[in-house]
Amino acid sequence: MKTNRIQKAAACLAAVLITVGLAACSGPSSAGGSSATSTTITVGLSAQVKNIDPIYAYDFVTSPVTNQVTESLLQFNKKNQIVPMLAKSWKQVNSTTYVYEIRNNVKFSDGKPMTMDDVIYSLNRYREPSLASYVAWMYDSVDTIKQTGTWELTVKLKSPDALWKYATATSGTGIVEKSVVEKLGKAYGTVNGLPVGTGAYKITKWASGGDISMQYNPNYWNKAAGVPDVKNIIFRPIEEDSTRVAASTSGQIDLDLATPVDMINQVKKSSKVKLATIPSSGLNYISFNTKKTPFDNVNARRAVAAAINVSDIQKNVIKDAGIATNYLLDPETLFVFEKSTWQDYEKSSNVITYSPSKAKQYLKDAGLSSGFSFTMTVDSKTLNNNVLLAMQQDLAKVGITCKINKVSNDESTSQQFGSGIKNGIRPYEALITGWSSDFPDPAGNLTPLLASSGGGDGGSNSAQYSNSEVDSLLAKQLQSTSDSERTSLMTQVMNIENQEVPYYVYTHQNWLFTYSPRITSGINNASAFWYWNLYVKNFKLS
């Protein structure tokens, strides 16, 4: 994640974290609904699906659909370890060379064998500028992709990239059938060009703006796994939260991957569903526009951070939707290597915590002893607005007036990624927003949010934060092959960020899934990176 193109591509994924909703969709119906003896499950989606071509599968609505049809070279297991999928083995030969042994017994859902030509073609599609893949940034460090044996693939990087290995376990290496893509052209992956993949399911029907129906693929290559309990899947768009919750608690849908926190009590009271709370790799935070008054003054940022009683907000507003923050840009789910070092750092890190008296001192240090006024931009989501109202009251106690600029979800997301920049400065003074790492790696949050290259149009550095030392440290950790060295470099980055406060992290997000008790396995033990490894073929039904 090193360029503006990277930051722009990441918009889809991070945005759904905080918006999870697009155009109106068809509501629930009894058709295809669950029953105790059915081998069909119905999944309620919080938005319509527009395109399930893997090169565009980069959000929490689209990815779970695409992943049932199209498979990647590798996959994450429940522990977020990289394990085989279409590549039966892989090795890192040196810091810039990766070799993959591709399976020779794979068929597409139309019965045609997967060839090395299909594999090379599929990977190069992500790199084709004219296609503008949402995950093309994953290939920014790639130099060449070549067949080096009958079933051997070698990827050479331009320079070491600690994050490349993770890309091959995401939809960023989804394999498609070359002849089908070439025949369908730009329609591939849309309602007018149904995709063909190697996955355990194939699409049988897709109603425009509505249900996507799938059935088990009898040509599925992994015979050792056996036929799944779930033979048919219906993905049903239900944008309205209350309608989707009603469909879930009445048994009309079996799974909701976007349960709204303000309706948790209704979910908990229903005997027809269970609730799974899964710690994520995501954050919710305030982005301070460091290029605009008053937040070009570090002490103004510190004053806001010290004035907010985050413990009360967590307890009374956020509740199950998040975990009490350590104020760090990385939650504990990203302590995936050198774990004890990260945990020690978490305990000893010097962060700005709640203290009204310190907030007033920061105001004095900023030359703003009498306080100041600013405007916070926020989307239309209920939770974000309730959090902001609580913050507004806390800030008023130390003389800071917080005005609220409520915009649509789409507008908030657009501004998060640089829309409206004039003379190099973003339009907002501060923005409530969120982010989640693409990979099980601490750099998955640090680089997108702190690299100065991401401050412009299309960038995810919504604070427009710029620090040459931070940029240097981030570049060094990316090229390091030592986990201990990378950890040392990244904690140095955090030390700087903790004091300069371009972001105020007020919670680490939880995933809230509502599911039918008939799904006995596959949901309640989902990982933080479920959007890459939630496969319905692994569900067990009672």
Coordinates of C-alpha atoms in Angstrom, one line a residue:
M1 CA 0.0 0.0 0.0
K2 CA 2.4 2.6 -1.2
T3 CA 0.7 5.0 -3.7
N4 CA -2.4 7.1 -4.2
R5 CA -3.7 4.4 -6.5
I6 CA -3.5 2.1 -3.5
Q7 CA -5.4 4.4 -1.3
K8 CA -8.1 5.0 -3.9
A9 CA -8.6 1.4 -4.6
A10 CA -9.1 0.8 -0.9
A11 CA -12.1 3.1 -0.8
C12 CA -14.7 0.4 -1.4
L13 CA -13.5 -1.8 1.5
A14 CA -13.1 0.8 4.1
A15 CA -16.2 2.7 3.2
V16 CA -18.5 -0.3 3.7
L17 CA -17.1 -0.6 7.2
I18 CA -18.8 2.7 8.1
T19 CA -21.6 2.9 5.5
V20 CA -22.6 -0.7 4.5
G21 CA -25.4 0.4 2.3
L22 CA -26.1 1.6 -1.2
A23 CA -29.2 1.6 -3.4
A24 CA -32.6 0.2 -2.4
C25 CA -32.9 -3.5 -2.9
S26 CA -35.6 -6.1 -3.0
G27 CA -37.0 -7.0 0.4
P28 CA -37.4 -10.4 2.0
S29 CA -40.0 -12.9 0.9
S30 CA -40.8 -16.5 1.8
A31 CA -39.4 -17.7 -1.5
G32 CA -36.2 -19.6 -0.8
G33 CA -36.5 -19.1 2.9
S34 CA -35.1 -21.4 5.5
S35 CA -36.7 -24.5 6.9
A36 CA -35.4 -27.2 9.3
T37 CA -35.0 -29.8 6.5
S38 CA -33.8 -27.4 3.7
T39 CA -30.3 -27.5 2.2
T40 CA -30.7 -23.9 1.1
I41 CA -29.6 -20.9 3.1
T42 CA -30.6 -17.3 2.4
V43 CA -28.1 -14.5 3.1
G44 CA -29.4 -11.0 3.6
L45 CA -27.2 -8.4 2.0
S46 CA -27.1 -4.7 3.1
A47 CA -26.8 -3.5 -0.5
Q48 CA -27.2 -4.6 -4.1
V49 CA -24.4 -6.4 -5.8
K50 CA -23.3 -4.6 -9.0
N51 CA -20.4 -6.8 -10.2
I52 CA -18.9 -10.0 -8.9
D53 CA -15.9 -10.1 -11.2
P54 CA -13.1 -10.7 -8.7
I55 CA -11.1 -7.7 -10.0
Y56 CA -13.9 -5.6 -8.6
A57 CA -14.8 -7.6 -5.5
Y58 CA -13.6 -5.3 -2.7
D59 CA -16.3 -4.6 -0.2
F60 CA -18.2 -6.4 2.5
V61 CA -21.2 -7.0 0.4
T62 CA -19.6 -8.1 -2.9
S63 CA -16.7 -10.2 -1.6
P64 CA -18.8 -12.8 0.3
V65 CA -20.7 -13.4 -2.9
T66 CA -17.8 -13.6 -5.2
N67 CA -15.8 -15.9 -2.9
Q68 CA -18.4 -18.7 -3.4
V69 CA -17.8 -18.7 -7.1
T70 CA -14.2 -17.7 -7.7
E71 CA -11.2 -19.0 -5.8
S72 CA -7.7 -17.6 -5.2
L73 CA -4.3 -19.1 -5.3
L74 CA -4.1 -19.4 -1.5
Q75 CA -6.5 -18.7 1.4
F76 CA -6.5 -17.6 5.0
N77 CA -7.6 -20.3 7.5
K78 CA -9.5 -19.5 10.7
K79 CA -6.2 -18.4 12.4
N80 CA -5.5 -16.1 9.5
Q81 CA -2.6 -18.3 8.4
I82 CA -1.9 -18.7 4.7
V83 CA -2.8 -22.1 3.4
P84 CA -3.2 -23.7 -0.1
M85 CA -6.2 -23.3 -2.4
L86 CA -5.7 -23.4 -6.2
A87 CA -2.0 -23.4 -5.5
K88 CA -1.2 -26.6 -3.6
S89 CA 2.0 -25.2 -2.3
W90 CA 4.1 -22.1 -2.4
K91 CA 7.5 -20.8 -1.3
Q92 CA 9.4 -17.6 -1.0
V93 CA 12.7 -18.2 -2.7
N94 CA 14.2 -14.9 -1.7
S95 CA 13.0 -11.4 -0.8
T96 CA 11.6 -10.8 -4.2
T97 CA 10.7 -14.2 -5.7
Y98 CA 7.7 -16.3 -4.9
V99 CA 7.0 -19.7 -6.6
Y100 CA 3.5 -21.4 -6.6
E101 CA 2.7 -24.9 -7.6
I102 CA -0.7 -24.9 -9.2
R103 CA -3.1 -27.8 -8.9
N104 CA -3.5 -29.8 -12.1
N105 CA -7.0 -31.3 -11.4
V106 CA -9.1 -28.2 -11.2
K107 CA -12.2 -27.7 -13.3
F108 CA -14.4 -24.6 -13.8
S109 CA -18.1 -24.9 -13.1
D110 CA -18.8 -25.4 -16.8
G111 CA -16.7 -28.5 -16.7
K112 CA -13.7 -27.2 -18.6
P113 CA -10.3 -27.7 -17.0
M114 CA -8.4 -24.8 -15.5
T115 CA -5.1 -24.3 -17.4
M116 CA -2.0 -22.3 -16.7
D117 CA -3.0 -20.0 -19.4
D118 CA -6.2 -19.2 -17.4
V119 CA -4.1 -18.6 -14.3
I120 CA -1.6 -16.2 -15.9
Y121 CA -4.4 -14.4 -17.8
S122 CA -6.4 -14.0 -14.6
L123 CA -3.5 -12.5 -12.6
N124 CA -2.5 -10.1 -15.4
R125 CA -6.1 -8.8 -15.6
Y126 CA -5.6 -7.2 -12.2
R127 CA -2.6 -5.3 -13.7
E128 CA -4.4 -4.1 -16.8
P129 CA -4.8 -0.3 -16.4
S130 CA -7.8 -0.1 -18.8
L131 CA -9.8 -2.4 -16.4
A132 CA -9.1 -0.3 -13.4
S133 CA -9.3 -3.2 -10.9
Y134 CA -10.2 -2.1 -7.4
V135 CA -7.3 -4.3 -6.1
A136 CA -4.7 -3.4 -8.7
W137 CA -2.7 -1.8 -6.0
M138 CA -1.9 -5.2 -4.6
Y139 CA 0.3 -5.7 -7.7
D140 CA 2.2 -2.4 -7.5
S141 CA 5.4 -4.2 -6.3
V142 CA 5.1 -7.0 -8.9
D143 CA 7.6 -7.0 -11.8
T144 CA 6.8 -10.2 -13.7
I145 CA 4.3 -13.1 -13.5
K146 CA 5.6 -16.1 -15.5
Q147 CA 5.0 -19.8 -16.0
T148 CA 8.3 -21.5 -15.0
G149 CA 7.2 -25.1 -15.1
T150 CA 4.3 -27.3 -16.3
W151 CA 2.2 -26.3 -13.3
E152 CA 4.6 -23.8 -11.8
L153 CA 4.1 -20.0 -11.5
T154 CA 6.8 -17.6 -10.4
V155 CA 6.1 -14.0 -9.3
K156 CA 9.1 -11.6 -9.1
L157 CA 8.8 -8.3 -7.3
K158 CA 10.5 -5.1 -8.2
S159 CA 11.6 -4.7 -4.5
P160 CA 10.8 -6.5 -1.3
D161 CA 7.2 -6.2 -0.2
A162 CA 6.2 -7.7 3.1
L163 CA 2.5 -7.5 2.2
W164 CA 2.6 -9.4 -1.2
K165 CA 2.3 -12.8 0.4
Y166 CA -1.1 -11.8 1.8
A167 CA -2.5 -10.7 -1.5
T168 CA -2.5 -14.2 -2.9
A169 CA -5.0 -15.3 -0.2
T170 CA -7.5 -12.6 -1.1
S171 CA -9.8 -12.1 -4.1
G172 CA -6.8 -10.3 -5.5
T173 CA -5.8 -13.6 -7.2
G174 CA -9.2 -14.9 -8.2
I175 CA -8.9 -17.2 -11.2
V176 CA -11.3 -16.9 -14.1
E177 CA -11.9 -18.8 -17.3
K178 CA -10.1 -16.9 -20.1
S179 CA -12.4 -17.9 -22.9
V180 CA -15.6 -16.9 -21.0
V181 CA -14.2 -13.5 -20.0
E182 CA -13.1 -12.8 -23.6
K183 CA -16.5 -13.8 -24.9
L184 CA -18.5 -11.7 -22.4
G185 CA -16.1 -8.7 -22.4
K186 CA -17.2 -5.8 -20.1
A187 CA -20.4 -7.6 -19.2
Y188 CA -18.4 -10.3 -17.3
G189 CA -19.4 -10.4 -13.7
T190 CA -22.6 -8.4 -14.1
V191 CA -26.2 -9.5 -14.3
N192 CA -25.7 -9.7 -18.1
G193 CA -22.5 -11.8 -17.9
L194 CA -22.6 -14.4 -15.2
P195 CA -19.1 -15.4 -14.1
V196 CA -17.7 -18.9 -14.3
G197 CA -15.2 -19.9 -11.6
T198 CA -13.6 -22.9 -9.8
G199 CA -15.6 -22.4 -6.6
A200 CA -17.9 -24.8 -4.8
Y201 CA -21.0 -22.9 -6.2
K202 CA -22.2 -21.6 -9.5
I203 CA -24.7 -18.9 -10.2
T204 CA -28.0 -20.2 -11.6
K205 CA -30.0 -17.0 -11.6
W206 CA -29.4 -13.3 -10.9
A207 CA -32.4 -11.0 -10.9
S208 CA -31.4 -7.4 -11.8
G209 CA -31.3 -5.5 -8.5
G210 CA -32.4 -8.5 -6.6
D211 CA -31.6 -12.1 -5.6
I212 CA -28.5 -14.0 -6.7
S213 CA -29.2 -17.8 -6.6
M214 CA -26.4 -20.4 -6.5
Q215 CA -26.2 -24.1 -6.4
Y216 CA -23.5 -26.6 -5.6
N217 CA -21.0 -27.0 -8.4
P218 CA -20.8 -30.8 -9.2
N219 CA -17.5 -30.2 -11.0
Y220 CA -15.9 -28.8 -7.9
W221 CA -12.3 -30.1 -7.8
N222 CA -12.0 -30.6 -4.0
K223 CA -13.7 -34.0 -3.8
A224 CA -11.9 -34.8 -0.6
A225 CA -14.0 -32.2 1.2
G226 CA -17.2 -34.0 0.3
V227 CA -20.5 -32.5 -0.8
P228 CA -21.3 -29.5 1.4
D229 CA -24.4 -29.4 3.7
V230 CA -25.5 -26.3 1.9
K231 CA -26.6 -27.2 -1.6
N232 CA -28.1 -23.9 -2.6
I233 CA -27.5 -20.3 -1.6
I234 CA -29.7 -17.2 -2.1
F235 CA -28.1 -13.8 -1.6
R236 CA -30.9 -11.4 -1.0
P237 CA -30.3 -7.6 -1.0
I238 CA -32.2 -5.9 1.9
E239 CA -30.8 -2.4 2.3
E240 CA -33.1 -1.2 5.1
D241 CA -31.6 -2.3 8.5
S242 CA -34.9 -2.7 10.2
T243 CA -36.3 -4.8 7.3
R244 CA -33.3 -7.0 7.3
V245 CA -33.4 -7.6 11.0
A246 CA -37.1 -8.4 10.8
A247 CA -36.4 -10.9 8.1
S248 CA -33.7 -12.4 10.2
T249 CA -35.6 -12.7 13.5
S250 CA -38.6 -14.1 11.7
G251 CA -36.6 -16.8 10.0
Q252 CA -36.9 -15.5 6.4
I253 CA -33.2 -15.2 6.1
D254 CA -30.5 -17.4 7.7
L255 CA -27.6 -15.0 7.8
D256 CA -27.1 -11.2 8.2
L257 CA -23.5 -10.0 8.1
A258 CA -24.3 -6.4 8.8
T259 CA -26.4 -6.4 12.0
P260 CA -27.0 -2.9 13.3
V261 CA -25.9 -2.3 16.8
D262 CA -28.9 -0.2 17.7
M263 CA -31.1 -3.3 17.0
I264 CA -29.0 -5.7 19.0
N265 CA -31.6 -6.1 21.8
Q266 CA -34.3 -7.1 19.2
V267 CA -31.9 -9.7 17.8
K268 CA -31.0 -11.1 21.3
K269 CA -34.7 -11.4 22.2
S270 CA -35.5 -13.6 19.2
S271 CA -35.4 -17.4 19.6
K272 CA -35.0 -17.8 15.8
V273 CA -31.4 -16.4 15.6
K274 CA -28.1 -16.3 17.3
L275 CA -25.6 -13.4 17.5
A276 CA -21.9 -13.7 16.8
T277 CA -19.6 -10.9 17.9
I278 CA -16.2 -11.2 16.1
P279 CA -13.3 -8.8 16.8
S280 CA -12.2 -7.1 13.6
S281 CA -9.1 -5.4 12.3
G282 CA -11.0 -2.2 12.0
L283 CA -11.1 1.2 13.6
N284 CA -13.5 4.1 14.0
Y285 CA -11.9 7.4 14.5
I286 CA -11.9 11.2 14.0
S287 CA -9.7 12.4 11.1
F288 CA -8.4 15.8 11.9
N289 CA -7.6 17.8 8.8
T290 CA -4.0 18.7 9.6
K291 CA -3.8 21.2 6.7
K292 CA -6.7 23.3 7.9
T293 CA -7.4 25.6 10.8
P294 CA -7.8 24.8 13.7
F295 CA -6.3 21.3 13.3
D296 CA -3.1 22.4 11.7
N297 CA -2.2 23.1 15.3
V298 CA -1.2 19.8 17.1
N299 CA -2.4 21.1 20.5
A300 CA -5.9 21.7 19.1
R301 CA -6.0 18.1 18.1
R302 CA -4.7 17.0 21.5
A303 CA -7.3 19.1 23.2
V304 CA -10.1 17.3 21.4
A305 CA -8.6 13.9 22.2
A306 CA -8.2 14.7 25.9
A307 CA -11.7 16.1 26.2
I308 CA -13.6 13.0 25.0
N309 CA -14.8 10.5 27.7
V310 CA -14.3 7.5 25.5
S311 CA -15.1 5.0 28.3
D312 CA -18.6 6.4 28.7
I313 CA -19.2 6.5 25.0
Q314 CA -18.1 2.9 24.7
K315 CA -20.3 1.8 27.5
N316 CA -23.4 3.8 26.7
V317 CA -23.3 4.2 22.9
I318 CA -21.0 1.8 21.1
K319 CA -21.7 -1.2 23.2
D320 CA -21.3 -4.5 21.3
A321 CA -20.2 -2.7 18.1
G322 CA -16.7 -2.2 19.3
I323 CA -14.0 -2.9 21.8
A324 CA -12.8 -0.4 24.4
T325 CA -10.0 1.3 22.5
N326 CA -6.3 1.4 23.4
Y327 CA -6.2 4.5 21.2
L328 CA -3.8 2.8 18.8
L329 CA -4.2 2.5 15.1
D330 CA -3.8 -1.3 15.4
P331 CA -6.2 -3.4 17.4
E332 CA -5.0 -6.7 19.0
T333 CA -6.3 -8.7 16.1
L334 CA -3.3 -7.4 14.1
F335 CA -0.7 -8.5 16.7
V336 CA -0.1 -11.5 14.4
F337 CA 3.7 -11.7 14.8
E338 CA 6.0 -10.7 17.7
K339 CA 2.8 -10.8 19.7
S340 CA 4.4 -10.3 23.1
T341 CA 6.3 -7.3 21.9
W342 CA 3.1 -5.7 20.6
Q343 CA 1.3 -6.5 23.8
D344 CA 4.1 -4.9 25.8
Y345 CA 4.0 -1.9 23.6
E346 CA 0.2 -1.6 24.0
K347 CA 0.6 -1.5 27.8
S348 CA 3.4 1.1 27.8
S349 CA 2.6 3.3 24.9
N350 CA 2.3 7.0 25.7
V351 CA -1.1 8.0 24.3
I352 CA -3.4 10.9 25.0
T353 CA -6.2 9.8 27.2
Y354 CA -9.3 11.4 28.7
S355 CA -8.5 14.3 31.0
P356 CA -10.5 17.6 30.9
S357 CA -7.7 19.4 32.8
K358 CA -5.1 18.4 30.2
A359 CA -7.5 19.3 27.5
K360 CA -7.7 22.9 28.9
Q361 CA -3.9 23.0 29.1
Y362 CA -3.6 21.9 25.5
L363 CA -6.0 24.7 24.6
K364 CA -3.7 27.1 26.4
D365 CA -0.7 25.7 24.6
A366 CA -2.4 26.2 21.3
G367 CA -3.1 29.8 22.1
L368 CA -6.8 29.0 22.4
S369 CA -7.5 29.4 26.1
S370 CA -11.1 30.5 25.5
G371 CA -11.7 27.5 23.3
F372 CA -12.6 27.3 19.7
S373 CA -15.3 26.2 17.3
F374 CA -15.1 23.6 14.5
T375 CA -17.3 21.5 12.3
M376 CA -17.4 17.7 12.3
T377 CA -18.6 16.0 9.1
V378 CA -20.4 12.7 9.7
D379 CA -22.4 10.3 7.6
S380 CA -26.1 9.3 8.1
K381 CA -25.4 6.2 10.1
T382 CA -27.2 6.2 13.5
L383 CA -24.3 4.9 15.5
N384 CA -21.8 7.4 14.1
N385 CA -24.3 10.3 14.9
N386 CA -25.0 9.0 18.4
V387 CA -21.2 8.9 19.1
L388 CA -20.8 12.4 17.8
L389 CA -23.6 13.8 19.9
A390 CA -21.9 12.3 23.0
M391 CA -18.6 13.8 21.9
Q392 CA -20.2 17.2 21.3
Q393 CA -21.3 17.3 25.0
D394 CA -17.8 16.4 26.2
L395 CA -16.1 19.0 24.1
A396 CA -18.5 21.7 25.3
K397 CA -17.3 21.1 28.9
V398 CA -13.9 22.4 28.0
G399 CA -15.0 25.3 25.8
I400 CA -14.8 23.5 22.4
T401 CA -17.9 24.0 20.2
C402 CA -18.5 21.1 17.8
K403 CA -20.9 21.8 15.0
I404 CA -22.3 18.9 13.0
N405 CA -22.3 18.6 9.2
K406 CA -24.4 15.6 8.4
V407 CA -23.9 14.2 4.8
S408 CA -25.0 11.1 2.9
N409 CA -23.0 7.9 3.3
D410 CA -21.7 8.3 -0.3
E411 CA -20.6 11.9 0.3
S412 CA -18.8 11.0 3.5
T413 CA -16.9 8.2 1.8
S414 CA -16.1 10.4 -1.2
Q415 CA -14.6 13.0 1.2
Q416 CA -12.7 10.4 3.1
F417 CA -10.9 9.6 -0.1
G418 CA -10.2 13.1 -1.2
S419 CA -13.3 14.4 -3.0
G420 CA -13.6 18.2 -3.0
I421 CA -9.9 19.0 -2.6
K422 CA -9.1 22.6 -3.5
N423 CA -5.5 23.9 -3.6
G424 CA -4.4 20.7 -2.1
I425 CA -6.7 20.9 1.0
R426 CA -9.7 18.7 1.7
P427 CA -13.0 20.5 2.5
Y428 CA -13.7 19.3 6.0
E429 CA -12.2 20.3 9.3
A430 CA -12.7 17.0 10.9
L431 CA -14.4 13.7 9.8
I432 CA -15.9 10.8 11.6
T433 CA -14.9 7.7 9.6
G434 CA -13.4 4.2 9.8
W435 CA -10.9 1.8 8.3
S436 CA -10.1 -1.9 8.3
S437 CA -6.9 -3.7 7.3
D438 CA -7.0 -5.8 4.2
F439 CA -4.4 -8.2 5.6
P440 CA -3.5 -9.7 9.0
D441 CA -0.6 -7.4 9.4
P442 CA -0.1 -4.2 11.4
A443 CA 1.0 -2.3 8.3
G444 CA -2.5 -2.8 6.9
N445 CA -3.8 0.1 9.0
L446 CA -0.6 2.2 9.5
T447 CA 0.4 2.6 5.8
P448 CA -3.0 3.6 4.3
L449 CA -3.7 6.1 7.1
L450 CA -0.3 7.7 7.7
A451 CA 1.7 7.6 4.4
S452 CA 1.8 11.2 3.1
S453 CA 1.3 9.8 -0.5
G454 CA -2.3 9.1 0.5
G455 CA -3.3 12.7 1.4
G456 CA -4.4 13.7 -2.1
D457 CA -7.3 12.8 -4.3
G458 CA -8.1 9.1 -4.0
G459 CA -6.0 8.7 -0.9
S460 CA -7.1 7.1 2.4
N461 CA -4.9 9.4 4.5
S462 CA -8.0 11.5 5.4
A463 CA -6.0 13.5 8.0
Q464 CA -3.7 14.7 5.2
Y465 CA -1.0 13.9 7.7
S466 CA 2.6 14.3 6.4
N467 CA 5.7 13.4 8.3
S468 CA 9.0 12.5 6.4
E469 CA 10.2 10.4 9.3
V470 CA 7.0 8.4 9.4
D471 CA 7.2 7.9 5.6
S472 CA 10.8 6.7 5.9
L473 CA 9.9 4.2 8.7
L474 CA 6.9 2.9 6.8
A475 CA 9.0 2.3 3.6
K476 CA 11.7 0.5 5.6
Q477 CA 9.3 -1.9 7.3
L478 CA 7.7 -2.8 4.0
Q479 CA 11.0 -3.9 2.6
S480 CA 12.2 -5.7 5.7
T481 CA 12.0 -9.5 5.8
S482 CA 12.4 -9.6 9.6
D483 CA 9.3 -9.5 11.8
S484 CA 11.2 -8.2 14.7
E485 CA 12.7 -5.4 12.7
R486 CA 9.3 -4.5 11.2
T487 CA 7.7 -4.5 14.6
S488 CA 10.4 -2.1 15.9
L489 CA 9.9 0.2 12.9
M490 CA 6.2 0.2 13.2
T491 CA 6.1 0.9 16.9
Q492 CA 8.4 3.9 16.2
V493 CA 5.7 5.1 13.8
M494 CA 3.1 4.7 16.4
N495 CA 5.1 6.6 19.0
I496 CA 5.1 9.6 16.6
E497 CA 1.4 9.3 15.7
N498 CA 0.4 8.9 19.4
Q499 CA 1.7 12.4 20.1
E500 CA 0.9 14.2 16.9
V501 CA -2.7 12.8 16.9
P502 CA -3.7 13.1 13.2
Y503 CA -6.4 10.6 14.2
Y504 CA -8.3 10.0 17.4
V505 CA -9.3 6.3 17.6
Y506 CA -12.3 5.9 19.8
T507 CA -13.1 2.2 19.2
H508 CA -11.9 -1.0 17.6
Q509 CA -14.8 -2.4 15.6
N510 CA -16.6 -5.7 16.1
W511 CA -18.3 -7.7 13.4
L512 CA -21.9 -8.4 14.4
F513 CA -23.4 -11.4 12.6
T514 CA -27.0 -12.7 13.1
Y515 CA -27.5 -16.3 12.0
S516 CA -30.0 -19.1 12.2
P517 CA -29.4 -21.8 14.8
R518 CA -29.6 -24.3 12.0
I519 CA -26.1 -23.1 10.9
T520 CA -24.1 -25.0 13.5
S521 CA -20.6 -24.2 12.3
G522 CA -18.9 -21.7 10.1
I523 CA -20.3 -18.4 11.5
N524 CA -19.7 -18.2 15.2
N525 CA -16.0 -19.0 14.7
A526 CA -15.4 -16.7 11.8
S527 CA -12.1 -14.8 11.7
A528 CA -11.5 -11.1 11.7
F529 CA -10.8 -11.4 7.9
W530 CA -14.1 -13.2 7.2
Y531 CA -14.5 -11.2 3.9
W532 CA -11.6 -13.2 2.5
N533 CA -12.3 -16.6 4.0
L534 CA -16.0 -17.1 4.7
Y535 CA -16.9 -20.0 2.5
V536 CA -20.5 -21.4 2.6
K537 CA -19.1 -24.8 1.6
N538 CA -17.7 -25.1 5.1
F539 CA -21.1 -24.4 6.9
K540 CA -22.6 -27.2 8.8
L541 CA -26.4 -27.5 9.1
S542 CA -28.3 -29.1 11.9

